[in-house]
Short mmCIF file of C-alpha atoms and ligand atoms in Angstrom, two decimals:
data_model
loop_
_atom_site.label_atom_id
_atom_site.label_comp_id
_atom_site.label_asym_id
_atom_site.label_seq_id
_atom_site.Cartn_x
_atom_site.Cartn_y
_atom_site.Cartn_z
CA MET G 1306 126.78 8.24 -163.97
CA SER G 1307 128.10 11.78 -162.94
CA ASP G 1308 125.73 14.35 -162.46
CA LYS G 1309 125.69 15.64 -166.38
CA GLY G 1310 123.11 18.00 -167.72
CA VAL G 1311 122.80 18.36 -171.61
CA SER G 1312 125.80 20.87 -171.94
CA ASP G 1313 125.72 23.18 -175.11
CA ASP G 1314 128.89 21.54 -176.52
CA LEU G 1315 127.62 17.91 -176.29
CA LEU G 1316 126.78 17.71 -179.84
CA GLU G 1317 130.06 18.76 -180.75
CA LYS G 1318 132.07 16.93 -178.43
CA VAL G 1319 130.30 13.49 -179.80
CA VAL G 1320 130.77 14.54 -183.30
CA ASN G 1321 134.54 15.17 -182.54
CA LEU G 1322 134.88 11.83 -180.84
CA CYS G 1323 133.19 9.80 -183.74
CA LYS G 1324 135.40 11.35 -186.14
CA ARG G 1325 138.62 11.35 -183.97
CA ARG G 1326 138.31 7.50 -182.89
CA GLY G 1327 136.85 6.19 -186.01
CA PHE G 1328 133.00 5.85 -185.29
CA ILE G 1329 131.54 8.10 -188.08
CA PHE G 1330 133.38 10.05 -190.99
CA PRO G 1331 131.97 12.67 -193.47
CA SER G 1332 131.67 10.62 -196.54
CA ALA G 1333 134.29 11.20 -199.26
CA GLU G 1334 136.25 13.33 -197.12
CA ILE G 1335 139.05 13.38 -199.71
CA TYR G 1336 136.86 14.99 -202.22
CA GLY G 1337 135.63 17.49 -199.52
CA GLY G 1338 132.48 15.49 -198.20
CA PHE G 1339 129.35 15.06 -200.00
CA ARG G 1340 126.22 16.62 -198.77
CA SER G 1341 125.49 15.18 -195.23
CA ALA G 1342 126.78 11.68 -196.28
CA TYR G 1343 128.67 9.61 -193.55
CA ASP G 1344 130.54 6.78 -193.31
CA TYR G 1345 130.54 4.36 -190.54
CA GLY G 1346 134.31 3.68 -189.72
CA PRO G 1347 135.79 0.53 -187.80
CA LEU G 1348 134.01 1.21 -184.55
CA GLY G 1349 130.92 3.02 -185.98
CA SER G 1350 130.02 0.12 -188.20
CA LEU G 1351 130.41 -2.39 -185.25
CA MET G 1352 128.50 -0.31 -183.13
CA LEU G 1353 125.63 0.31 -185.55
CA ARG G 1354 125.53 -3.60 -186.16
CA ASN G 1355 125.24 -4.03 -182.54
CA VAL G 1356 122.30 -1.52 -182.39
CA LYS G 1357 120.64 -3.48 -185.07
CA ASP G 1358 121.15 -7.12 -183.71
CA ALA G 1359 119.64 -5.39 -180.29
CA TRP G 1360 116.70 -4.56 -182.07
CA TRP G 1361 116.67 -7.69 -184.08
CA TYR G 1362 116.86 -9.58 -181.01
CA PHE G 1363 113.94 -7.91 -179.16
CA MET G 1364 111.80 -7.56 -182.23
CA VAL G 1365 112.33 -10.86 -183.72
CA GLN G 1366 114.56 -13.53 -182.14
CA ALA G 1367 113.08 -13.45 -178.56
CA ARG G 1368 109.39 -13.65 -179.97
CA ASP G 1369 107.36 -16.30 -181.58
CA ASP G 1370 104.87 -13.98 -183.50
CA VAL G 1371 107.30 -11.90 -185.62
CA VAL G 1372 109.05 -13.11 -188.79
CA ALA G 1373 111.47 -11.30 -190.98
CA ILE G 1374 112.20 -10.26 -194.58
CA ASP G 1375 114.67 -8.68 -196.39
CA ALA G 1376 112.91 -6.77 -199.38
CA ALA G 1377 114.35 -5.04 -202.59
CA ILE G 1378 115.56 -1.39 -202.37
CA LEU G 1379 114.51 -0.94 -205.93
CA SER G 1380 111.19 -2.39 -206.60
CA ASN G 1381 108.16 -1.84 -209.18
CA PRO G 1382 107.18 2.04 -209.23
CA ALA G 1383 103.57 0.43 -208.84
CA VAL G 1384 104.40 0.00 -205.17
CA TRP G 1385 105.03 3.91 -204.69
CA LYS G 1386 101.99 4.77 -206.58
CA ALA G 1387 99.68 2.45 -204.51
CA SER G 1388 101.30 3.46 -201.03
CA GLY G 1389 100.62 7.43 -201.79
CA HIS G 1390 104.00 8.13 -201.86
CA LEU G 1391 104.33 9.44 -205.35
CA GLU G 1392 101.37 11.72 -204.82
CA SER G 1393 101.95 12.86 -201.36
CA PHE G 1394 105.40 12.01 -199.90
CA SER G 1395 106.51 15.45 -200.10
CA ASP G 1396 107.82 18.69 -198.03
CA PRO G 1397 106.92 22.08 -198.57
CA LEU G 1398 109.77 24.08 -199.80
CA VAL G 1399 110.62 27.66 -200.16
CA ASP G 1400 113.70 29.61 -201.36
CA CYS G 1401 115.09 32.58 -199.71
CA LYS G 1402 115.37 35.50 -202.40
CA ASN G 1403 118.27 37.26 -200.61
CA CYS G 1404 120.97 34.39 -199.75
CA HIS G 1405 119.03 31.75 -202.09
CA GLU G 1406 119.13 29.10 -199.16
CA ARG G 1407 116.26 26.31 -199.33
CA TRP G 1408 114.32 25.27 -196.48
CA ARG G 1409 111.57 23.33 -195.49
CA GLN G 1410 108.67 25.71 -194.91
CA ASP G 1411 107.05 24.06 -191.87
CA LYS G 1412 110.48 23.92 -190.21
CA ILE G 1413 111.37 27.85 -190.44
CA GLY G 1414 108.33 29.95 -190.01
CA ASP G 1415 108.54 33.39 -191.84
CA SER G 1416 112.13 34.24 -192.19
CA CYS G 1417 115.10 32.57 -193.15
CA PRO G 1418 116.92 30.99 -190.71
CA SER G 1419 120.25 31.97 -192.59
CA CYS G 1420 120.15 35.41 -193.19
CA GLY G 1421 117.30 36.63 -191.57
CA SER G 1422 115.29 37.87 -194.60
CA SER G 1423 111.43 37.38 -194.91
CA ASP G 1424 111.65 37.78 -198.80
CA LEU G 1425 110.71 34.02 -199.07
CA THR G 1426 109.24 32.55 -202.27
CA GLY G 1427 105.83 30.72 -202.22
CA SER G 1428 106.03 27.35 -201.00
CA ARG G 1429 105.91 24.23 -203.33
CA GLU G 1430 105.72 20.80 -202.68
CA PHE G 1431 108.80 18.78 -203.34
CA ASN G 1432 108.74 14.87 -203.68
CA LEU G 1433 111.15 13.35 -201.50
CA MET G 1434 112.01 10.11 -203.46
CA PHE G 1435 115.03 9.57 -205.00
CA ALA G 1436 114.27 8.54 -209.03
CA THR G 1437 116.69 6.65 -211.21
CA HIS G 1438 116.48 4.37 -214.25
CA VAL G 1439 116.44 0.98 -214.55
CA GLY G 1440 118.30 -0.84 -217.43
CA PRO G 1441 120.10 0.80 -220.19
CA LEU G 1442 117.13 3.26 -221.45
CA VAL G 1443 116.79 6.74 -219.71
CA ASP G 1444 113.06 7.57 -220.30
CA GLU G 1445 109.81 7.84 -218.44
CA SER G 1446 108.96 4.07 -218.91
CA THR G 1447 112.42 2.83 -216.98
CA VAL G 1448 111.90 5.51 -213.94
CA ALA G 1449 112.26 3.63 -210.52
CA TYR G 1450 112.39 4.87 -207.09
CA LEU G 1451 114.81 4.00 -204.10
CA ARG G 1452 112.53 3.15 -201.42
CA PRO G 1453 111.94 5.91 -198.94
CA GLU G 1454 110.88 3.28 -196.03
CA THR G 1455 111.23 -0.34 -195.59
CA ALA G 1456 107.46 -0.65 -194.63
CA GLN G 1457 106.15 -1.16 -197.81
CA GLY G 1458 108.38 -4.43 -198.39
CA MET G 1459 106.27 -5.84 -195.76
CA PHE G 1460 102.90 -5.06 -197.08
CA ILE G 1461 103.42 -6.28 -200.61
CA ASN G 1462 104.90 -9.54 -199.28
CA PHE G 1463 101.92 -9.80 -196.90
CA ALA G 1464 100.45 -12.69 -198.89
CA ASN G 1465 103.77 -14.53 -199.53
CA VAL G 1466 104.56 -14.60 -195.85
CA LEU G 1467 101.27 -15.57 -194.63
CA ALA G 1468 101.42 -18.60 -197.15
CA THR G 1469 104.62 -19.60 -196.26
CA THR G 1470 104.78 -19.07 -192.77
CA ARG G 1471 100.86 -20.06 -191.72
CA LYS G 1472 101.11 -17.34 -189.17
CA LYS G 1473 97.86 -16.60 -187.26
CA LEU G 1474 96.99 -12.79 -186.35
CA PRO G 1475 98.41 -11.25 -184.65
CA PHE G 1476 101.83 -11.26 -185.89
CA GLY G 1477 104.52 -9.19 -187.57
CA ILE G 1478 106.80 -8.69 -190.38
CA ALA G 1479 110.38 -7.35 -189.32
CA GLN G 1480 112.98 -5.64 -191.67
CA ILE G 1481 116.02 -3.82 -191.23
CA GLY G 1482 117.68 -2.02 -194.29
CA LYS G 1483 118.47 1.24 -195.98
CA SER G 1484 115.97 3.86 -196.90
CA PHE G 1485 116.55 7.05 -199.06
CA ARG G 1486 114.97 10.64 -198.67
CA ASN G 1487 115.97 13.52 -201.01
CA GLU G 1488 115.67 15.68 -197.73
CA ILE G 1489 115.68 19.32 -198.39
CA THR G 1490 117.47 20.04 -195.23
CA PRO G 1491 119.42 17.23 -193.92
CA GLN G 1492 120.97 18.14 -190.38
CA ASN G 1493 122.43 17.76 -187.01
CA PHE G 1494 125.04 14.91 -187.98
CA VAL G 1495 123.30 11.76 -188.66
CA PHE G 1496 120.04 12.66 -187.34
CA ARG G 1497 118.78 13.45 -190.79
CA THR G 1498 120.65 12.38 -193.86
CA ARG G 1499 119.54 11.42 -197.09
CA GLU G 1500 120.65 7.86 -196.54
CA PHE G 1501 119.77 6.05 -193.74
CA GLU G 1502 119.15 2.54 -192.51
CA GLN G 1503 115.56 1.74 -190.95
CA MET G 1504 114.12 -0.92 -188.20
CA GLU G 1505 110.47 -1.34 -188.90
CA MET G 1506 108.05 -3.93 -187.85
CA GLU G 1507 104.40 -4.43 -189.42
CA TYR G 1508 102.21 -5.82 -186.68
CA PHE G 1509 99.05 -7.18 -188.27
CA VAL G 1510 96.04 -7.22 -185.98
CA ALA G 1511 92.35 -7.70 -186.11
CA PRO G 1512 90.78 -4.42 -186.59
CA ASP G 1513 88.82 -4.25 -183.26
CA GLU G 1514 92.15 -4.86 -181.39
CA ALA G 1515 94.33 -2.13 -182.98
CA ASP G 1516 93.83 0.23 -180.15
CA GLN G 1517 95.07 -2.24 -177.71
CA TRP G 1518 98.12 -3.17 -180.05
CA PHE G 1519 99.20 0.46 -180.31
CA GLU G 1520 99.38 0.87 -176.78
CA TYR G 1521 101.04 -2.40 -176.32
CA TRP G 1522 103.98 -1.38 -178.79
CA CYS G 1523 104.10 1.92 -177.42
CA GLU G 1524 105.00 0.44 -174.15
CA GLN G 1525 107.46 -2.07 -175.84
CA ARG G 1526 109.41 0.16 -177.70
CA MET G 1527 109.92 2.43 -174.91
CA SER G 1528 111.24 -0.11 -172.91
CA TRP G 1529 113.57 -1.55 -175.34
CA TYR G 1530 115.24 2.18 -175.09
CA THR G 1531 115.48 2.23 -171.25
CA GLY G 1532 116.85 -1.46 -171.40
CA LEU G 1533 119.58 -0.41 -173.57
CA GLY G 1534 120.55 2.39 -171.24
CA ILE G 1535 118.83 5.63 -171.98
CA SER G 1536 117.44 7.18 -168.94
CA GLU G 1537 113.45 7.60 -168.65
CA SER G 1538 114.22 11.54 -167.96
CA LYS G 1539 115.56 11.71 -171.40
CA LEU G 1540 112.71 9.78 -173.28
CA ARG G 1541 109.15 10.95 -173.85
CA LEU G 1542 106.17 9.47 -175.81
CA ARG G 1543 104.41 12.50 -177.91
CA HIS G 1544 101.05 11.59 -179.31
CA HIS G 1545 100.10 13.50 -182.81
CA ASP G 1546 97.04 15.54 -183.09
CA ALA G 1547 94.91 15.27 -185.82
CA GLU G 1548 96.77 17.89 -188.02
CA GLU G 1549 100.32 16.01 -187.67
CA LEU G 1550 98.93 12.41 -188.66
CA SER G 1551 100.49 11.01 -191.61
CA HIS G 1552 98.16 10.44 -194.67
CA TYR G 1553 97.64 6.70 -193.76
CA SER G 1554 97.54 6.81 -189.85
CA ALA G 1555 94.73 6.74 -187.17
CA ALA G 1556 96.92 7.45 -184.37
CA THR G 1557 100.92 7.94 -184.06
CA ALA G 1558 103.05 8.65 -181.10
CA ASP G 1559 106.49 9.68 -181.34
CA ILE G 1560 109.11 8.21 -179.13
CA GLU G 1561 111.36 11.26 -178.50
CA PHE G 1562 114.93 11.55 -177.05
CA LEU G 1563 116.29 14.61 -175.35
CA PHE G 1564 119.17 15.67 -178.11
CA PRO G 1565 121.29 18.45 -177.22
CA TRP G 1566 118.91 20.67 -179.25
CA GLY G 1567 115.73 19.45 -177.38
CA PHE G 1568 113.30 16.66 -177.67
CA ASP G 1569 113.10 15.34 -181.14
CA GLU G 1570 112.09 11.93 -182.82
CA LEU G 1571 113.53 8.57 -182.55
CA GLU G 1572 110.67 6.71 -183.80
CA GLY G 1573 107.21 6.59 -184.57
CA VAL G 1574 104.70 3.91 -183.61
CA ALA G 1575 101.62 4.12 -185.88
CA ASN G 1576 98.20 2.65 -186.26
CA ARG G 1577 98.28 2.55 -190.10
CA THR G 1578 94.85 0.90 -190.10
CA ASP G 1579 94.15 -1.08 -193.19
CA TYR G 1580 95.25 1.65 -195.52
CA ASP G 1581 98.26 -0.11 -197.17
CA LEU G 1582 96.87 -3.57 -197.83
CA LYS G 1583 93.78 -1.90 -199.18
CA ALA G 1584 95.65 0.16 -201.44
CA HIS G 1585 97.74 -2.66 -202.68
CA MET G 1586 94.54 -4.66 -203.20
CA LYS G 1587 93.13 -2.16 -205.17
CA ALA G 1588 96.10 -1.40 -207.36
CA SER G 1589 97.22 -4.79 -207.95
CA GLY G 1590 93.98 -6.73 -207.98
CA VAL G 1591 95.36 -9.22 -205.58
CA ASN G 1592 93.12 -10.01 -202.50
CA LEU G 1593 95.00 -9.43 -199.27
CA GLU G 1594 92.39 -10.45 -196.65
CA TYR G 1595 92.70 -12.50 -193.82
CA PHE G 1596 90.50 -15.57 -193.55
CA VAL G 1597 89.53 -16.55 -190.02
CA PRO G 1598 88.27 -20.34 -190.69
CA PRO G 1599 85.04 -21.64 -188.92
CA GLY G 1600 85.70 -23.86 -185.93
CA ASN G 1601 87.14 -21.65 -183.40
CA GLU G 1602 85.38 -19.32 -181.31
CA ALA G 1603 85.13 -16.62 -183.78
CA GLU G 1604 82.44 -17.06 -186.93
CA ALA G 1605 84.36 -17.77 -190.28
CA ARG G 1606 85.16 -14.29 -191.53
CA ARG G 1607 87.26 -12.42 -193.74
CA PHE G 1608 88.91 -8.74 -193.15
CA VAL G 1609 91.94 -6.63 -194.21
CA PRO G 1610 94.20 -6.57 -190.91
CA TYR G 1611 95.08 -3.32 -189.27
CA VAL G 1612 98.65 -2.78 -189.04
CA ILE G 1613 100.53 -1.22 -185.75
CA GLU G 1614 103.98 0.03 -187.03
CA PRO G 1615 106.82 0.50 -184.81
CA ALA G 1616 109.32 2.33 -187.24
CA ALA G 1617 112.88 3.38 -186.04
CA GLY G 1618 116.10 4.80 -187.54
CA ALA G 1619 118.91 2.60 -186.67
CA THR G 1620 121.55 5.38 -187.45
CA ARG G 1621 119.69 7.97 -185.58
CA CYS G 1622 119.19 5.38 -182.71
CA MET G 1623 123.10 4.85 -182.48
CA MET G 1624 123.22 8.72 -182.36
CA ALA G 1625 121.07 8.80 -179.44
CA PHE G 1626 122.86 6.31 -177.90
CA LEU G 1627 126.48 7.63 -178.05
CA ILE G 1628 124.81 11.10 -176.85
CA SER G 1629 123.35 9.77 -173.97
CA ALA G 1630 126.33 7.41 -173.16
CA TYR G 1631 129.02 10.57 -173.19
CA ASP G 1632 130.59 11.30 -169.63
CA GLU G 1633 133.41 12.95 -168.25
CA ASP G 1634 134.56 12.06 -164.83
CA VAL G 1635 137.85 12.03 -162.79
CA VAL G 1636 139.68 8.92 -162.33
CA SER G 1637 143.00 9.20 -159.96
CA GLY G 1638 142.88 12.97 -160.32
CA GLU G 1639 142.76 12.66 -164.04
CA LYS G 1640 140.06 13.67 -166.24
CA ARG G 1641 138.57 10.91 -168.43
CA VAL G 1642 135.96 10.91 -170.98
CA VAL G 1643 133.92 7.78 -170.73
CA MET G 1644 131.12 6.10 -173.07
CA ARG G 1645 128.94 4.41 -170.85
CA LEU G 1646 127.34 2.24 -173.66
CA ASP G 1647 125.42 -0.73 -172.71
CA LYS G 1648 127.68 -3.72 -173.17
CA ARG G 1649 125.74 -4.94 -175.96
CA LEU G 1650 126.16 -1.89 -177.91
CA ALA G 1651 129.80 -1.13 -177.31
CA PRO G 1652 131.88 -1.97 -180.62
CA TYR G 1653 134.36 -4.07 -178.50
CA ALA G 1654 133.50 -6.29 -175.73
CA VAL G 1655 136.90 -6.68 -174.37
CA ALA G 1656 140.15 -5.19 -175.28
CA VAL G 1657 143.26 -7.39 -174.59
CA LEU G 1658 146.30 -5.55 -173.15
CA PRO G 1659 149.62 -6.72 -172.84
CA LEU G 1660 151.36 -4.70 -170.03
CA SER G 1661 154.52 -4.20 -172.09
CA LYS G 1662 155.74 -5.00 -175.54
CA ASN G 1663 157.81 -8.09 -173.75
CA GLU G 1664 158.03 -10.91 -176.24
CA GLU G 1665 156.53 -13.42 -173.80
CA LEU G 1666 153.83 -11.06 -172.70
CA MET G 1667 152.74 -10.50 -176.29
CA LYS G 1668 152.60 -14.34 -177.05
CA LEU G 1669 150.59 -15.25 -173.94
CA SER G 1670 148.21 -12.22 -174.83
CA ARG G 1671 147.78 -13.30 -178.25
CA LYS G 1672 146.91 -16.78 -176.83
CA VAL G 1673 144.37 -15.08 -174.59
CA LEU G 1674 142.91 -13.01 -177.56
CA HIS G 1675 142.48 -15.93 -179.74
CA MET G 1676 140.85 -17.84 -176.78
CA LEU G 1677 137.94 -14.75 -176.37
CA GLN G 1678 137.69 -13.89 -180.12
CA PRO G 1679 135.14 -16.79 -180.64
CA HIS G 1680 132.78 -15.31 -178.13
CA PHE G 1681 133.29 -11.54 -178.10
CA MET G 1682 134.49 -8.57 -180.40
CA CYS G 1683 137.93 -7.90 -178.91
CA ASP G 1684 140.38 -5.28 -179.66
CA TYR G 1685 144.19 -5.74 -179.23
CA ASP G 1686 146.56 -3.02 -178.16
CA GLU G 1687 149.99 -2.98 -177.20
CA THR G 1688 150.84 0.86 -177.67
CA GLN G 1689 151.84 3.20 -175.27
CA SER G 1690 151.41 2.97 -171.32
CA ILE G 1691 148.76 0.90 -169.66
CA GLY G 1692 147.24 4.03 -168.24
CA LYS G 1693 146.77 5.65 -171.69
CA ARG G 1694 145.34 2.60 -173.00
CA TYR G 1695 142.54 2.16 -170.56
CA ARG G 1696 141.61 5.59 -171.26
CA ARG G 1697 141.40 4.91 -175.03
CA GLN G 1698 139.18 2.18 -174.29
CA ASP G 1699 136.99 4.03 -171.67
CA GLU G 1700 136.34 6.54 -174.24
CA ILE G 1701 135.01 4.15 -176.95
CA GLY G 1702 133.00 2.37 -174.46
CA THR G 1703 134.82 -0.80 -174.11
CA PRO G 1704 133.22 -2.59 -170.87
CA PHE G 1705 136.03 -4.60 -170.09
CA CYS G 1706 140.04 -4.55 -170.47
CA VAL G 1707 141.92 -7.85 -169.79
CA THR G 1708 145.71 -7.27 -168.84
CA ILE G 1709 148.39 -9.43 -168.98
CA ASP G 1710 151.60 -8.75 -166.53
CA PHE G 1711 154.77 -10.56 -165.76
CA ASP G 1712 153.15 -12.11 -162.86
CA SER G 1713 150.72 -13.85 -165.43
CA LEU G 1714 153.52 -15.84 -166.75
CA GLN G 1715 153.91 -17.42 -163.53
CA ASP G 1716 150.38 -17.70 -162.06
CA ASN G 1717 148.37 -18.08 -165.47
CA ALA G 1718 145.92 -15.13 -164.07
CA VAL G 1719 144.97 -11.84 -165.59
CA THR G 1720 143.55 -8.69 -164.44
CA ILE G 1721 139.98 -7.93 -165.72
CA ARG G 1722 139.23 -4.20 -165.46
CA GLU G 1723 135.57 -2.98 -165.62
CA ARG G 1724 135.08 0.53 -167.27
CA ASP G 1725 132.75 1.98 -165.31
CA THR G 1726 134.09 1.53 -161.72
CA THR G 1727 137.63 1.19 -163.10
CA LYS G 1728 137.56 -1.58 -160.41
CA GLN G 1729 140.15 -4.57 -160.94
CA LYS G 1730 139.97 -8.04 -160.07
CA ARG G 1731 142.30 -11.13 -160.94
CA VAL G 1732 141.18 -14.16 -162.40
CA ASP G 1733 142.59 -17.43 -163.38
CA LEU G 1734 143.02 -18.02 -167.02
CA ALA G 1735 141.01 -21.14 -166.98
CA SER G 1736 137.99 -19.03 -165.69
CA LEU G 1737 138.59 -15.91 -167.59
CA LEU G 1738 135.81 -16.70 -170.37
CA ALA G 1739 133.10 -18.05 -167.97
CA GLU G 1740 133.82 -14.81 -165.87
CA LEU G 1741 133.25 -12.52 -168.88
CA LYS G 1742 130.33 -14.23 -170.15
CA THR G 1743 128.65 -13.85 -166.90
CA GLU G 1744 129.86 -9.89 -166.50
CA THR G 1745 128.21 -9.78 -170.25
CA ASP G 1746 125.03 -11.72 -169.28
CA GLY G 1747 125.97 -14.35 -171.86
CA PHE G 1748 125.07 -11.71 -174.61
CA THR G 1749 128.04 -11.76 -176.60
CA VAL G 1750 126.83 -11.54 -180.24
N1 LIG Z 1028 107.40 3.70 -192.45
C1 LIG Z 1028 107.16 4.63 -191.38
C2 LIG Z 1028 108.43 5.89 -191.56
O1 LIG Z 1028 109.08 5.56 -192.38
P1 LIG Z 1028 109.01 8.02 -190.38
O2 LIG Z 1028 108.77 8.63 -189.02
O3 LIG Z 1028 109.11 8.58 -191.77
O4 LIG Z 1028 108.22 6.55 -190.60
C3 LIG Z 1028 110.77 6.14 -189.22
O5 LIG Z 1028 110.28 7.03 -190.43
C4 LIG Z 1028 112.04 6.60 -188.49
O6 LIG Z 1028 113.18 6.59 -189.39
C5 LIG Z 1028 112.29 7.83 -187.95
O7 LIG Z 1028 111.64 8.05 -186.52
C6 LIG Z 1028 113.81 8.15 -187.88
O8 LIG Z 1028 114.43 7.33 -186.69
C7 LIG Z 1028 114.16 7.16 -189.26
N2 LIG Z 1028 114.32 8.25 -190.01
C8 LIG Z 1028 113.37 8.87 -190.68
N3 LIG Z 1028 114.00 9.64 -191.92
C9 LIG Z 1028 115.15 9.75 -191.53
C10 LIG Z 1028 116.48 10.49 -191.98
N4 LIG Z 1028 116.18 11.31 -193.20
N5 LIG Z 1028 117.67 10.22 -191.47
C11 LIG Z 1028 117.81 9.31 -190.66
N6 LIG Z 1028 116.91 8.52 -189.79
C12 LIG Z 1028 115.57 8.93 -190.41
#
């Protein structure tokens, strides 16, 4: 990677590239947008899926102690009463009396960041949950909330999961899905939005083992980011002090990434104790204790498990991966923008490019495309010069281009070009698939 610091305009460059190349669009742009809502375009939707797949692989598929669920977004409001969200999931809100902007008091200090006035209203608590009504009646009795975190889905299904999987402690329940928060100040592109996607896992443990599992998950989660290409120098683990801890937490550490505006949260790892299970036990009257049967080395006993929770944002992580991958270098005397995305995260793994719009070349290229499509997400591009097409693929992070030229028609061989080094090698069509599979470590979906 070239020697690049975090430049002032890095955020602007990434935001522009996202719009220009179809990663992320302002939502409802033809109507002037909609308050920090974003739509993921042809490339962004592929990359977001890859981020989630990479998390899923690491947290669920490659382990035997984590199972998955996919819970409802709209659930019984009793869930949010028991969890404490109705009572205390709020931010302190202040208004500037001069310019009428609204702010989170804990983020701004004594004056308005917009106009500088210190004539602010007193702060009042503003609940972040989106309320709606379920069914045709609009009254108190039909109020329901869009989930502000996926985590509660795991707690309310704890007994069902335990009974159906017969898992023993320690074990985890993982889920990826949308969450909604009526943020007072959504900001910094997709860093903080009102609708976003979370990747959360609740790991149930014996209370006396909670501290060690908390350390374990902090370490594991840091390694997920570095394993996908974020340099250690741009990551840090920051432990919360007592004042910062959430109402449910005995210990929390944020995994922070060096965003263009400084270190900021990517993921929180929390020791949620037995707070949630106990709260749901009390409110629902259902026993959520774990039973250790007699006969093993432990005495028979019942207890409410503690929970270690690594909670990440898929959309926020995607933004961090994009920022960390953005690079500019010079190839053959020409400046190029290259997204040095991990091969598992890039929207396309392979681009198939006929050298020119010759009919025979295009026919063979389509044959190559169809051979690769069952194994890789592929792009196909026959427009403009080959040099321009390489640049276009570099800019969206495609790790490999496969070029079909006039020699290919004779020798049944094609050229593989690698994104980071721009090195090219000639490969027989018969071994192309195996070659690409080796290059991508066999990780193709
Ligand atoms: N279950 C615990 C929980 O939800 P959180 O720290 O509030 O904890 C976890 O959220 C992660 O979800 C954050 O670290 C962040 O990556 C993501 N996240 C939270 N609010 C977000 C928002 N408004 N926009 C985008 N991502 C958000």
